[in-house]
mmCIF file of C-alpha atoms and ligand atoms in Angstrom:
data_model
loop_
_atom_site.group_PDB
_atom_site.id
_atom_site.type_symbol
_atom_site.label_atom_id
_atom_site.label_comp_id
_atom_site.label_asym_id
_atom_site.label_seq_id
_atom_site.Cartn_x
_atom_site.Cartn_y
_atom_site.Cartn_z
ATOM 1 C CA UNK P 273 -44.771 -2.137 4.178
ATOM 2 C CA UNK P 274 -41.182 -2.100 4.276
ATOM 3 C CA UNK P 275 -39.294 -5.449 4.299
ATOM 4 C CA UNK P 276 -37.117 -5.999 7.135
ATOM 5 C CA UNK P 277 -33.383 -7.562 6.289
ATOM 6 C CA UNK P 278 -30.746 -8.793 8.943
ATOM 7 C CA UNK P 279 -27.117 -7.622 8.364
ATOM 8 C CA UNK P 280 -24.992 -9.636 10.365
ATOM 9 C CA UNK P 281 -21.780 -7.761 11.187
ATOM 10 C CA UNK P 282 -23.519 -4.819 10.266
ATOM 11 C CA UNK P 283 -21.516 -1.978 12.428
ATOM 12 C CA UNK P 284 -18.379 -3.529 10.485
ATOM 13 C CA UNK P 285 -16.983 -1.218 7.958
ATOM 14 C CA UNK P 286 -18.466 -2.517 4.508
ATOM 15 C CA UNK P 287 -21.693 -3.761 7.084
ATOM 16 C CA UNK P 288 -22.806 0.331 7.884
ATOM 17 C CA UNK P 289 -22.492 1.183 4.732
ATOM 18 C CA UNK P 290 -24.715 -1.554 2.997
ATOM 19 C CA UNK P 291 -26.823 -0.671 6.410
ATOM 20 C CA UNK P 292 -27.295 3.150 5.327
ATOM 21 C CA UNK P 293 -27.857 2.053 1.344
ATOM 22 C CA UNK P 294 -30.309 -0.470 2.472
ATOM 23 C CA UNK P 295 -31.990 2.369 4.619
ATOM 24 C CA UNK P 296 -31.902 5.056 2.071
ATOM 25 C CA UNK P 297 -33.854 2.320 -0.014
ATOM 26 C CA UNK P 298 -36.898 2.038 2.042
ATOM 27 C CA UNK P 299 -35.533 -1.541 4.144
ATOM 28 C CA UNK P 300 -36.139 -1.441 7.600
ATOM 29 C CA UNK P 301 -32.593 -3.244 8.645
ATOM 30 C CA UNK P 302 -32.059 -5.273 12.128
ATOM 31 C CA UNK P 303 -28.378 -5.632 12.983
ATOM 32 C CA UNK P 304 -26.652 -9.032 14.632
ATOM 33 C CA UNK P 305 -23.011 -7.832 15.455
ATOM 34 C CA UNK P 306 -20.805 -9.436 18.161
ATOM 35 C CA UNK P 307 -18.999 -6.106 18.422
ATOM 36 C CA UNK P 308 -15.958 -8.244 18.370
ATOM 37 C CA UNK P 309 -14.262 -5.852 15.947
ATOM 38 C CA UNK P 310 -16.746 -3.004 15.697
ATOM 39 C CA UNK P 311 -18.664 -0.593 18.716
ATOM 40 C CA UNK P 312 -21.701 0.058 18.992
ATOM 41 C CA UNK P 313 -21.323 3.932 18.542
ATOM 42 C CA UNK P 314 -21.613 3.180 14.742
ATOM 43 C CA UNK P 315 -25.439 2.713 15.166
ATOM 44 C CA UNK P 316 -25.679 6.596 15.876
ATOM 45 C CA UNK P 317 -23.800 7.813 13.051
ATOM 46 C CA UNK P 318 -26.231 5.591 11.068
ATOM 47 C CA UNK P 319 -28.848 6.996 12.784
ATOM 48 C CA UNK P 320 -27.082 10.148 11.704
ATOM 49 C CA UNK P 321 -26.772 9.396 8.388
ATOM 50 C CA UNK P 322 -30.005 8.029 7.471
ATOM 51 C CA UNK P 323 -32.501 9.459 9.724
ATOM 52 C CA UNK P 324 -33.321 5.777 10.971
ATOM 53 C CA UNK P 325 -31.797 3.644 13.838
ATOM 54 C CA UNK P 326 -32.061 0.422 13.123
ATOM 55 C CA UNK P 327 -32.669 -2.370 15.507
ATOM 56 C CA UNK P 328 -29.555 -3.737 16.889
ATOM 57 C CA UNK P 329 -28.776 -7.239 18.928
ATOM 58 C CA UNK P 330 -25.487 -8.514 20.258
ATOM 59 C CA UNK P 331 -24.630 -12.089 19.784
ATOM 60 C CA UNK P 332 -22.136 -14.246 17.946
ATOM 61 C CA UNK P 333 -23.759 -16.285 15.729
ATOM 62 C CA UNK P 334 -22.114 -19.370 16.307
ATOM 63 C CA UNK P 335 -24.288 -19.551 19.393
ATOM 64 C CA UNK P 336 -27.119 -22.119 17.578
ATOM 65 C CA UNK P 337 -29.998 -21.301 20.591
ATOM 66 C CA UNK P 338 -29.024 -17.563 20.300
ATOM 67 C CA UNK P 339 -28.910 -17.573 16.630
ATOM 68 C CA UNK P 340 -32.568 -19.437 17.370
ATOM 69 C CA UNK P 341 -34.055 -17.190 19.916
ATOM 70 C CA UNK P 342 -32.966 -14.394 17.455
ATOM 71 C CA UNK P 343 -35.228 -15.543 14.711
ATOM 72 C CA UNK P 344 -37.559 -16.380 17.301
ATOM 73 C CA UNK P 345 -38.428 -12.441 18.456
ATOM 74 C CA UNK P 346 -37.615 -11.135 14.789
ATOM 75 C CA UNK P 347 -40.348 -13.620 12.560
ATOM 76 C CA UNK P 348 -40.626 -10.639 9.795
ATOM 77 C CA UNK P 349 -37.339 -11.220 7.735
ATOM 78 C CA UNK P 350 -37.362 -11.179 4.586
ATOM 79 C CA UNK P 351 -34.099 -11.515 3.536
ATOM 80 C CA UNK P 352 -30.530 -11.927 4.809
ATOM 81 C CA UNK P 353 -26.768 -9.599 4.321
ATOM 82 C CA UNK P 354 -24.287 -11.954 5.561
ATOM 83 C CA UNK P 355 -21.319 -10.013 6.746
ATOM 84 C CA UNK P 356 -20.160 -11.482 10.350
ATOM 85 C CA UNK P 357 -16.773 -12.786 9.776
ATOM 86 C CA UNK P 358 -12.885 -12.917 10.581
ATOM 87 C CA UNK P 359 -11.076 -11.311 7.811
ATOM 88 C CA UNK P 360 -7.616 -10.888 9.132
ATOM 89 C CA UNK P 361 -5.825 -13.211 6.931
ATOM 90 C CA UNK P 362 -2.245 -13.033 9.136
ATOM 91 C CA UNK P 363 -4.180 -13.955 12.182
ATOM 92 C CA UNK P 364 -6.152 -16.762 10.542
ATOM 93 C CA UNK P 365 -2.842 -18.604 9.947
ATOM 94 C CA UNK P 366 -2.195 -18.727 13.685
ATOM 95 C CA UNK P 367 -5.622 -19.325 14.676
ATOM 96 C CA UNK P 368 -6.983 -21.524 11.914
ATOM 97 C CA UNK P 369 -9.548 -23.550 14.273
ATOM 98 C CA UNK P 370 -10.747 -20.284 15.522
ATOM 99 C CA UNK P 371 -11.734 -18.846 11.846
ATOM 100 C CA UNK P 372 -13.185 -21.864 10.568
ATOM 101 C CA UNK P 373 -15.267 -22.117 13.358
ATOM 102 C CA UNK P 374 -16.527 -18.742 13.471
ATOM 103 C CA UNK P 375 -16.776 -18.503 9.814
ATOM 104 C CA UNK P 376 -18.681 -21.432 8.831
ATOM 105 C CA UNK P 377 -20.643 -22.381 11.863
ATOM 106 C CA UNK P 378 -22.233 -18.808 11.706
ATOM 107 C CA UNK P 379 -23.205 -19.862 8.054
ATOM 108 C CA UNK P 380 -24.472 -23.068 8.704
ATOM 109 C CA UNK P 381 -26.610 -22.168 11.885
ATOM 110 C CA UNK P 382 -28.009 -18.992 9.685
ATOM 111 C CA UNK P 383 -28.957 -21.006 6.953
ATOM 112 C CA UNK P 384 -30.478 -24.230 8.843
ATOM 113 C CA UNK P 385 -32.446 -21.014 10.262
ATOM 114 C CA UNK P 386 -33.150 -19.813 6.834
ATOM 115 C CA UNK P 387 -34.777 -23.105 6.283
ATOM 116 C CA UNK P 388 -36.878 -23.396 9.512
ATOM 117 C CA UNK P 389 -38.404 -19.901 9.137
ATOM 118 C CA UNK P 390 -38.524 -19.899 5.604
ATOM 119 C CA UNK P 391 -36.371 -17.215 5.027
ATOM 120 C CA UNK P 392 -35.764 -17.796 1.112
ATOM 121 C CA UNK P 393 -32.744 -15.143 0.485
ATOM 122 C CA UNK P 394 -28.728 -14.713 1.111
ATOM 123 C CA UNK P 395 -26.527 -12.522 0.212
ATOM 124 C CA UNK P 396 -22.837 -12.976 0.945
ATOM 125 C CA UNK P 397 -19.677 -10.897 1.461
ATOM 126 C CA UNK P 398 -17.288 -13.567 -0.483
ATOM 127 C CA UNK P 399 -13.298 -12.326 -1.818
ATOM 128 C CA UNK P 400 -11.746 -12.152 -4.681
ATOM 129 C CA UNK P 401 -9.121 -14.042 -2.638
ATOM 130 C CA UNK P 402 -11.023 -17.184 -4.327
ATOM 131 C CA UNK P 403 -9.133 -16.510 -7.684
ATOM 132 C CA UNK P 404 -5.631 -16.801 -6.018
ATOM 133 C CA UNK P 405 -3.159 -15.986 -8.780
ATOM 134 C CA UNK P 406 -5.023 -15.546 -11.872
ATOM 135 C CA UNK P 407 -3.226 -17.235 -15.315
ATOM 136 C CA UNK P 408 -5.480 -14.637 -16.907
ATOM 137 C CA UNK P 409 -6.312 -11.121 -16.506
ATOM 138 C CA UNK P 410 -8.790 -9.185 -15.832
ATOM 139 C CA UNK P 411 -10.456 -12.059 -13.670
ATOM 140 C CA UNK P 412 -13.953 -13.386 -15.177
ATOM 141 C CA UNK P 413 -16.709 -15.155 -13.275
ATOM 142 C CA UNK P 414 -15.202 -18.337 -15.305
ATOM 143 C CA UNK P 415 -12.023 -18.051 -14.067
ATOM 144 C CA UNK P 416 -11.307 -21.079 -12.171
ATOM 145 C CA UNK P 417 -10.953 -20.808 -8.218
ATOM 146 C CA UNK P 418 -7.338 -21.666 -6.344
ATOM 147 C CA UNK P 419 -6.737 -23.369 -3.493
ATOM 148 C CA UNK P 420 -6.826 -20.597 -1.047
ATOM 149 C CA UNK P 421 -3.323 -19.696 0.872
ATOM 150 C CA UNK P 422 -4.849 -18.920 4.164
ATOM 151 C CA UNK P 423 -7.152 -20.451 6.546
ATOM 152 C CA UNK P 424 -9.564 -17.306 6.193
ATOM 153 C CA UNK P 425 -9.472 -17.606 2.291
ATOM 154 C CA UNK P 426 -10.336 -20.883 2.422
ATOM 155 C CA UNK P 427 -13.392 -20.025 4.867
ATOM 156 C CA UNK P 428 -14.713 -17.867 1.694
ATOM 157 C CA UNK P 429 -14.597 -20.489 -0.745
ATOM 158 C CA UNK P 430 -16.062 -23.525 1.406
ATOM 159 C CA UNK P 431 -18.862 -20.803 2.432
ATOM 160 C CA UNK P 432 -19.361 -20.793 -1.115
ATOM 161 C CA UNK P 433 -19.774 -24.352 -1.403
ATOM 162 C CA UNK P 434 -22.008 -24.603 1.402
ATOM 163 C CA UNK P 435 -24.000 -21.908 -0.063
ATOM 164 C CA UNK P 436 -24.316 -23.716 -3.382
ATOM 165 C CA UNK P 437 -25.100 -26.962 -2.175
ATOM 166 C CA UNK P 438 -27.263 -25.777 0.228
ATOM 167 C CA UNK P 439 -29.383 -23.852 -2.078
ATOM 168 C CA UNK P 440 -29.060 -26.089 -4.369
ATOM 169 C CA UNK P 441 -30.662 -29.329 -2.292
ATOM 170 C CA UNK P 442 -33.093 -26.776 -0.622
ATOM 171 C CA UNK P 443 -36.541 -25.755 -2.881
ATOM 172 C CA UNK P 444 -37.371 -21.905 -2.257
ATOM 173 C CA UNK P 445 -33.453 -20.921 -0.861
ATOM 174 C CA UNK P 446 -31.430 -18.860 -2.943
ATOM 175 C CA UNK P 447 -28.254 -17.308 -2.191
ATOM 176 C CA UNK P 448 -25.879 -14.489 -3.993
ATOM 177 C CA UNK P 449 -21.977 -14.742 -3.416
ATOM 178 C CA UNK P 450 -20.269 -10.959 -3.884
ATOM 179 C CA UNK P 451 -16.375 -11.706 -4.554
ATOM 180 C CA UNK P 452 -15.120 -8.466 -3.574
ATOM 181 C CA UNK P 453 -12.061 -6.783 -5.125
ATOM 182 C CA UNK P 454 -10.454 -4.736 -2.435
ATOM 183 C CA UNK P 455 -12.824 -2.294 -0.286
ATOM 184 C CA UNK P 456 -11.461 1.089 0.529
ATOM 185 C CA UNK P 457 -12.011 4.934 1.071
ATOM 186 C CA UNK P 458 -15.217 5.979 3.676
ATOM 187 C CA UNK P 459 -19.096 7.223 3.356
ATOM 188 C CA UNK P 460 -18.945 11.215 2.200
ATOM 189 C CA UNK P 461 -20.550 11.867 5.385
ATOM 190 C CA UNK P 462 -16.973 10.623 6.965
ATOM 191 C CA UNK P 463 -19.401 9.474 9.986
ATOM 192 C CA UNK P 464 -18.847 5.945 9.375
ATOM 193 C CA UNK P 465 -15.277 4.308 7.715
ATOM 194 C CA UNK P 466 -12.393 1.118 8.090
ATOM 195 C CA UNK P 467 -11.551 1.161 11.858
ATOM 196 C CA UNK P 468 -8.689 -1.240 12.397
ATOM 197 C CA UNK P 469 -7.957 -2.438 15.838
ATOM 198 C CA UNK P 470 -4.255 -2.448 16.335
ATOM 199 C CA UNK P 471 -1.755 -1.739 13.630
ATOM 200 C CA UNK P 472 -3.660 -2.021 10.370
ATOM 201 C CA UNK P 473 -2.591 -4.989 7.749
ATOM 202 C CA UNK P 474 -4.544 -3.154 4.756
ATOM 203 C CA UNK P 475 -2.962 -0.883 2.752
ATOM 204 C CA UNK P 476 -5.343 2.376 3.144
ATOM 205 C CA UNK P 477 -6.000 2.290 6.375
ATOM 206 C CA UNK P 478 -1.998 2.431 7.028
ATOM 207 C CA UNK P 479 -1.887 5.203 4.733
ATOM 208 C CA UNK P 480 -3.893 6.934 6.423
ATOM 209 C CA UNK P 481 -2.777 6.316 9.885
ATOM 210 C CA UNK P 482 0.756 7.264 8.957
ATOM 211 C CA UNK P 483 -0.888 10.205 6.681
ATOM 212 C CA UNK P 484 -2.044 11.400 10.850
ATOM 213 C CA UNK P 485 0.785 10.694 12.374
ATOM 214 C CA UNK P 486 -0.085 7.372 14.097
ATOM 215 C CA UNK P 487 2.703 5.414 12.376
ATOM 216 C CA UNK P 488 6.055 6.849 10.592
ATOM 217 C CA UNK P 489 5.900 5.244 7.547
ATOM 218 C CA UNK P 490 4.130 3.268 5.288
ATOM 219 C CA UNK P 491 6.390 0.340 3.784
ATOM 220 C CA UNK P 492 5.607 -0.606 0.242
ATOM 221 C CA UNK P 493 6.126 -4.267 0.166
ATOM 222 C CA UNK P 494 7.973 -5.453 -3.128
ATOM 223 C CA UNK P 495 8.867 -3.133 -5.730
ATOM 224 C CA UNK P 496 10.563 -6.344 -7.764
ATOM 225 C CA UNK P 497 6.741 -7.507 -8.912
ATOM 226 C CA UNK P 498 6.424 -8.388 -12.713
ATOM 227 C CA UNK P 499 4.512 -4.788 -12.934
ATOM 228 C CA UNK P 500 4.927 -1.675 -14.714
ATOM 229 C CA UNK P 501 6.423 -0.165 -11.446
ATOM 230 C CA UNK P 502 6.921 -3.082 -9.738
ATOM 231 C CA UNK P 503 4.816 -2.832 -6.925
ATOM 232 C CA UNK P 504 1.677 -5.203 -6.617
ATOM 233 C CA UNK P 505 -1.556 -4.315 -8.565
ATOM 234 C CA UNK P 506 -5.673 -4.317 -7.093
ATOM 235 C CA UNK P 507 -8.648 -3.503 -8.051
ATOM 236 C CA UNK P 508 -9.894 -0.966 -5.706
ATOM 237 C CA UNK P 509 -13.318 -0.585 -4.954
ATOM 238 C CA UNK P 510 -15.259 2.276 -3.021
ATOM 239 C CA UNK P 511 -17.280 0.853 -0.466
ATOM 240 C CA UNK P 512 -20.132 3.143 -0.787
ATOM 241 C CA UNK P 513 -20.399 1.626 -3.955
ATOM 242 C CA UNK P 514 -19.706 -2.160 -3.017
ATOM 243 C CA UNK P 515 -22.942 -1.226 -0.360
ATOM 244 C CA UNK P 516 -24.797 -0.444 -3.095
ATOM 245 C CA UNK P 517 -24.173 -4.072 -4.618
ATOM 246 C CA UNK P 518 -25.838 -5.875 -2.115
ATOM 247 C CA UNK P 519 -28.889 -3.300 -2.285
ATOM 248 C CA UNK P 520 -29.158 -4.401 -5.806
ATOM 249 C CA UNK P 521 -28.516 -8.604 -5.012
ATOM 250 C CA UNK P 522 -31.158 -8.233 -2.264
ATOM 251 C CA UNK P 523 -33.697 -6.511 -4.686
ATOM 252 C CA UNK P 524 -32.754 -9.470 -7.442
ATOM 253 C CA UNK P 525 -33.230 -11.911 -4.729
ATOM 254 C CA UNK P 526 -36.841 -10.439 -3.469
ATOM 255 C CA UNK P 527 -38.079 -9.940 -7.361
ATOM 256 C CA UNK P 528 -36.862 -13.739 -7.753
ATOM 257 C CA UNK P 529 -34.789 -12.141 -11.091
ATOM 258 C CA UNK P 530 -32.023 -14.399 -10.277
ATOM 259 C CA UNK P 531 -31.122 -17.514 -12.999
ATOM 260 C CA UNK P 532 -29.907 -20.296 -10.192
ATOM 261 C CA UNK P 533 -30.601 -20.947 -6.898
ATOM 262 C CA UNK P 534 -26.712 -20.034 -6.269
ATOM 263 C CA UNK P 535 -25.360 -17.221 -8.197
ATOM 264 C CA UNK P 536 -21.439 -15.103 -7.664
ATOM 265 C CA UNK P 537 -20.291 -12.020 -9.173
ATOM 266 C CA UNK P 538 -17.627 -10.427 -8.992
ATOM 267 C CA UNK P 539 -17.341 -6.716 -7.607
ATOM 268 C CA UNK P 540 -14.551 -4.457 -8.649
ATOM 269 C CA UNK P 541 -14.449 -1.562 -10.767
ATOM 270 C CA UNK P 542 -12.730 -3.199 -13.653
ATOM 271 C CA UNK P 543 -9.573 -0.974 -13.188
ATOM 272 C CA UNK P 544 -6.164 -1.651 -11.813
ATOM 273 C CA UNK P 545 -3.771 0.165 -9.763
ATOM 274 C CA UNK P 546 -0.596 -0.862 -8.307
ATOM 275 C CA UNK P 547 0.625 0.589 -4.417
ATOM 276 C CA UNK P 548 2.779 3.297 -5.831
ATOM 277 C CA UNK P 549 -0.389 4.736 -8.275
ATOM 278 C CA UNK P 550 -2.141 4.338 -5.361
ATOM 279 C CA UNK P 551 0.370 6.166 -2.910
ATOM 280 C CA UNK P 552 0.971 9.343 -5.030
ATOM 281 C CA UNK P 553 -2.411 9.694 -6.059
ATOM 282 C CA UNK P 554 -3.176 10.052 -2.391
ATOM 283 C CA UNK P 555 -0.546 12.541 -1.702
ATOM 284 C CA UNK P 556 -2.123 14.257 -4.503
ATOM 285 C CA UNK P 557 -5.509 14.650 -3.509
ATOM 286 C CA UNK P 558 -4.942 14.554 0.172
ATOM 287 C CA UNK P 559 -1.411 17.409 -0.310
ATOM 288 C CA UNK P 560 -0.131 15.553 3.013
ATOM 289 C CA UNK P 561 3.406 14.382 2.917
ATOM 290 C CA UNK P 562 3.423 11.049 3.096
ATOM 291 C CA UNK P 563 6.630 9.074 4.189
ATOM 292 C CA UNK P 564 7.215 5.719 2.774
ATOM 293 C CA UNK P 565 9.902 2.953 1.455
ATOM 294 C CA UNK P 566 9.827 -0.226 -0.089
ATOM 295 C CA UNK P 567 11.015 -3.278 2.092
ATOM 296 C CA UNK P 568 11.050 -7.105 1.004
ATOM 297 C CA UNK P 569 7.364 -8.743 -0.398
ATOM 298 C CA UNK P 570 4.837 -9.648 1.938
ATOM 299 C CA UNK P 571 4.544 -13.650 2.114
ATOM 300 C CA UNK P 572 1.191 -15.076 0.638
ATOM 301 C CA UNK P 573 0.574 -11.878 -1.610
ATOM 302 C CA UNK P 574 -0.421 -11.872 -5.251
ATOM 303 C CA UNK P 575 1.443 -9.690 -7.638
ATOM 304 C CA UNK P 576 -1.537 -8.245 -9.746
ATOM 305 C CA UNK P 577 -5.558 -8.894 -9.630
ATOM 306 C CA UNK P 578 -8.363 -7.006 -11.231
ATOM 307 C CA UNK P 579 -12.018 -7.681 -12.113
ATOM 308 C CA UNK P 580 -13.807 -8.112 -15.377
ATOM 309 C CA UNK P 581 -17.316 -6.454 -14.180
ATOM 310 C CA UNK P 582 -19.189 -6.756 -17.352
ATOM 311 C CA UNK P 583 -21.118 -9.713 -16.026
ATOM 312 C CA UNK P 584 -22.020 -7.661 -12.888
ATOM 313 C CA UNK P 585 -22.476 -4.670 -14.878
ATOM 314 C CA UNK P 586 -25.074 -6.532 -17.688
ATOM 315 C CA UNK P 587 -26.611 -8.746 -15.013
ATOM 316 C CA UNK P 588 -27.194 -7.146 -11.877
ATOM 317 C CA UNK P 589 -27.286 -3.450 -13.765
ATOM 318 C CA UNK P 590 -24.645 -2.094 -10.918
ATOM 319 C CA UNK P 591 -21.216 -0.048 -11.968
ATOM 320 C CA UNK P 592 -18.858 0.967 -9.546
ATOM 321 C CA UNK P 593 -19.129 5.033 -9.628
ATOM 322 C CA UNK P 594 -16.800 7.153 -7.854
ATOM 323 C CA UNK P 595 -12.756 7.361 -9.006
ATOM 324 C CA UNK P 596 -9.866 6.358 -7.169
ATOM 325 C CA UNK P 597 -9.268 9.975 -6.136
ATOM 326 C CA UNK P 598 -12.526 10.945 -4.775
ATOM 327 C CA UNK P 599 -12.491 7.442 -2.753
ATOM 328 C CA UNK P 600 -9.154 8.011 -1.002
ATOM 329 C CA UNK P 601 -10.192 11.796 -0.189
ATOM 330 C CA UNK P 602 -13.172 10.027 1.458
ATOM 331 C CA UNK P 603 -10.283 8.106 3.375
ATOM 332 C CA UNK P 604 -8.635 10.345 4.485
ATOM 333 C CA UNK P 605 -11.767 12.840 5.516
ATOM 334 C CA UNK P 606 -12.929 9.571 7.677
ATOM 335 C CA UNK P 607 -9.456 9.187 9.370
ATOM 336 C CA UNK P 608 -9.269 13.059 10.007
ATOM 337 C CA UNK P 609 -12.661 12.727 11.483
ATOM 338 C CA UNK P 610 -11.706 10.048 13.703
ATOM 339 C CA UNK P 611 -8.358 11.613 14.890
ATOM 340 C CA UNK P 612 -10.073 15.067 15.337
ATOM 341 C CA UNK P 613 -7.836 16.605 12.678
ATOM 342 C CA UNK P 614 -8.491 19.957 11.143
HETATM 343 C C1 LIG K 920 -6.050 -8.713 1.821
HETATM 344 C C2 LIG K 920 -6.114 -10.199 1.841
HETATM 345 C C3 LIG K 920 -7.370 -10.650 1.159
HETATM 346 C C4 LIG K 920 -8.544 -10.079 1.884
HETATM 347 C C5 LIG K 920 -8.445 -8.575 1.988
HETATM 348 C C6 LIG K 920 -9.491 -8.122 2.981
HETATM 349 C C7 LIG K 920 -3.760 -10.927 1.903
HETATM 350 C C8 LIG K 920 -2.722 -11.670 1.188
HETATM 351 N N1 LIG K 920 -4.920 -10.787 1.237
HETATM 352 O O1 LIG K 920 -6.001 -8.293 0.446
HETATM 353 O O2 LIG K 920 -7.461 -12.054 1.154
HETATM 354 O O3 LIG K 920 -9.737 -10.429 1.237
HETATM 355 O O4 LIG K 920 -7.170 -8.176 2.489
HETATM 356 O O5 LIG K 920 -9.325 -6.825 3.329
HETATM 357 O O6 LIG K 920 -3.571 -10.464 2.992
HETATM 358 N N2 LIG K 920 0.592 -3.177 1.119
HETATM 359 C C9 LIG K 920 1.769 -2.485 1.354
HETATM 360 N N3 LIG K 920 2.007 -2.004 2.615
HETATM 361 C C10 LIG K 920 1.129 -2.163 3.642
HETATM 362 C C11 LIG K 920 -0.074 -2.873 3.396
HETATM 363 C C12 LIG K 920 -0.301 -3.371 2.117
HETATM 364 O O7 LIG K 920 2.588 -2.315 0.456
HETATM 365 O O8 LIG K 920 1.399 -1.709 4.757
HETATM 366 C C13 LIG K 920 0.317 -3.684 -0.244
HETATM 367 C C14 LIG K 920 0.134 -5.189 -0.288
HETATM 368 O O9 LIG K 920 1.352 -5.836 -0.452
HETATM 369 C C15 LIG K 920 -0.794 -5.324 -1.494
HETATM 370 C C16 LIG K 920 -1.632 -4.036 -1.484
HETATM 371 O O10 LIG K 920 -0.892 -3.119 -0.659
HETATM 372 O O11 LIG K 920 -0.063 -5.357 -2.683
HETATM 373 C C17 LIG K 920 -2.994 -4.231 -0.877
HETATM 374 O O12 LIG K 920 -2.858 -4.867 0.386
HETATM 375 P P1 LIG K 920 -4.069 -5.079 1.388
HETATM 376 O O13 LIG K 920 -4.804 -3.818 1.573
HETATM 377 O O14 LIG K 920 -3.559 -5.766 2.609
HETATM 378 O O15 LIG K 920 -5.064 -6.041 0.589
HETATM 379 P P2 LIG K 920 -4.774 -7.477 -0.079
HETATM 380 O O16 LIG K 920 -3.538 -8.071 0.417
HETATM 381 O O17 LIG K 920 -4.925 -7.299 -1.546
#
């Protein structure tokens, strides 16, 4: 029989995909999504996608007899994608009590439930905002975390804590921390993608927006960066890809390959780009005419990350796949798709 996994904040953007990997693997998936930042019309293009709905419930999972009740009516889970978060790092500045609350009170009732229904797995969506400024690059599993510049950075790396003392004190939990590099471009389908409410703050989905017309022009922030072009260098990471990460931590999880009760890796494709790279090689793929200049820095950026992923590469056996160009022509298929443009 097929084992059933809960993907909170599953009809988020990097939640479908994993949803549709973990699908196309055999998993029968059950969603918890507060539609806070997502609608529920993403269940049919899943359906869509894979052939499968999956089951769906609408709760925030801060609610402890919800979160109860939950595992209650669903007692087959096997195993756990933890995705339900704030992410907007701006916002988490002026709301600080808001994301720590939501972030880490989610965590703790799901894994105080872990422990009552014996639920022995975790996987979670963790940043490579961890790593701050790296002395050193590309950025190592041994590179030593900073203290996080935003209240929602900080709500990854005390997660991570939690995680690792939790599973630490508790015999039969285990839990896998993904540090994600940055998450762009859509599934090939373009029926699911990055759906920012409001003005985006990331840098693809503005390029896009502006690439259909919903904004004039992209502005580049800081060209003055210590960088071969002086605009800021990530590691960009197609998400169909990252998805297929957490297919491959749940699997190590289930066939108990993992080495400690608490494991991280980190989940890039090893590659940098800066925003410039990035910007031409989307008017390149994409041939739309994309208006942009460069205006001051954006306060609390980094000037360059990227991932060593030869521990994730030798250990879990994943590699990020698809280039840079085929990942921003997914992009930009998604946002045509959503705009209804031809
Ligand atoms: C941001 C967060 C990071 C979080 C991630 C989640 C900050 C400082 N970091 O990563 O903690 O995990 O989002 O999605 O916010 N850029 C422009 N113009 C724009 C938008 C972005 O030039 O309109 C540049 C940025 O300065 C940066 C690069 O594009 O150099 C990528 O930016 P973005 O997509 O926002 O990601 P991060 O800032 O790397």
């Amino acid at each position: 029989m097929s084992k059933q996994i809960l993907v909170t904040g599953g009809t988020g953007y990097i939640g479908s995909h994993t949803v549709v990997e973990l699908q196309n693997e055999g998993f029968n998936v059950v969603i918890v999504d507060d539609l806070s930042n997502s609608g529920i019309e993403v269940l049919d293009a899943i359906e869509k996608i894979t052939g499968k709905r999956p089951a769906f419930e609408k709760f925030n999972l801060t609610d402890q007899d919800k979160t109860n009740a939950f595992f209650e009516k669903y007692p087959g889970i096997a195993a756990i994608v933890h995705f339900a978060a704030f992410k907007a790092v701006g916002e988490s500045v002026e709301k600080p009590l808001e994301y720590y609350h939501n972030n880490l009170v989610s965590l703790m009732n799901l894994l105080r439930s872990m422990r009552e229904h014996k639920i022995p797995d975790m996987v979670f969506s963790s940043s490579c905002t961890v790593y701050g400024q790296p002395e050193k690059l590309p950025v190592t599993e041994d590179t030593p975390r900073k203290p996080a510049e935003s209240p929602y950075g900080n709500t990854k790396a005390v997660s991570e804590d939690i995680m690792r003392d939790f599973a630490r004190a508790t015999e039969g939990i285990n839990c896998i921390a993904l540090r994600y590099f940055n998450p762009i471009g859509a599934h090939p389908s373009a029926l699911i993608g990055e759906l920012p409410v409001g003005v985006p703050n990331n840098l693809v989905p503005f390029i896009t927006q502006t690439a259909a017309g919903l904004r004039d022009e992209l502005k580049i922030f800081g060209d003055d960066y210590n960088t071969p072009d002086g605009t800021a260098i990530r590691d960009y990471i197609n998400v169909v890809d990252l998805a297929k990460a957490h297919v491959v931590a749940i699997n190590r999880l289930l066939n108990n390959k993992q080495k400690a009760s608490y494991e991280f890796f980190n989940i890039g494709t090893g590659e940098g780009y800066s925003v410039m790279q990035l910007v031409k090689a989307f008017i390149k793929v994409t041939g739309v005419n994309l208006k942009y200049s460069v205006v001051g820095r954006r306060a609390g950026d980094i000037e360059k990350i990227w991932a060593d992923t030869s521990y994730a590469n030798n250990e879990l056996g994943w590699k990020a796949e698809k280039t840079l160009e085929e990942t921003l022509k997914s992009a930009w298929e998604w946002e045509k798709h959503v705009r209804n443009i031809r």
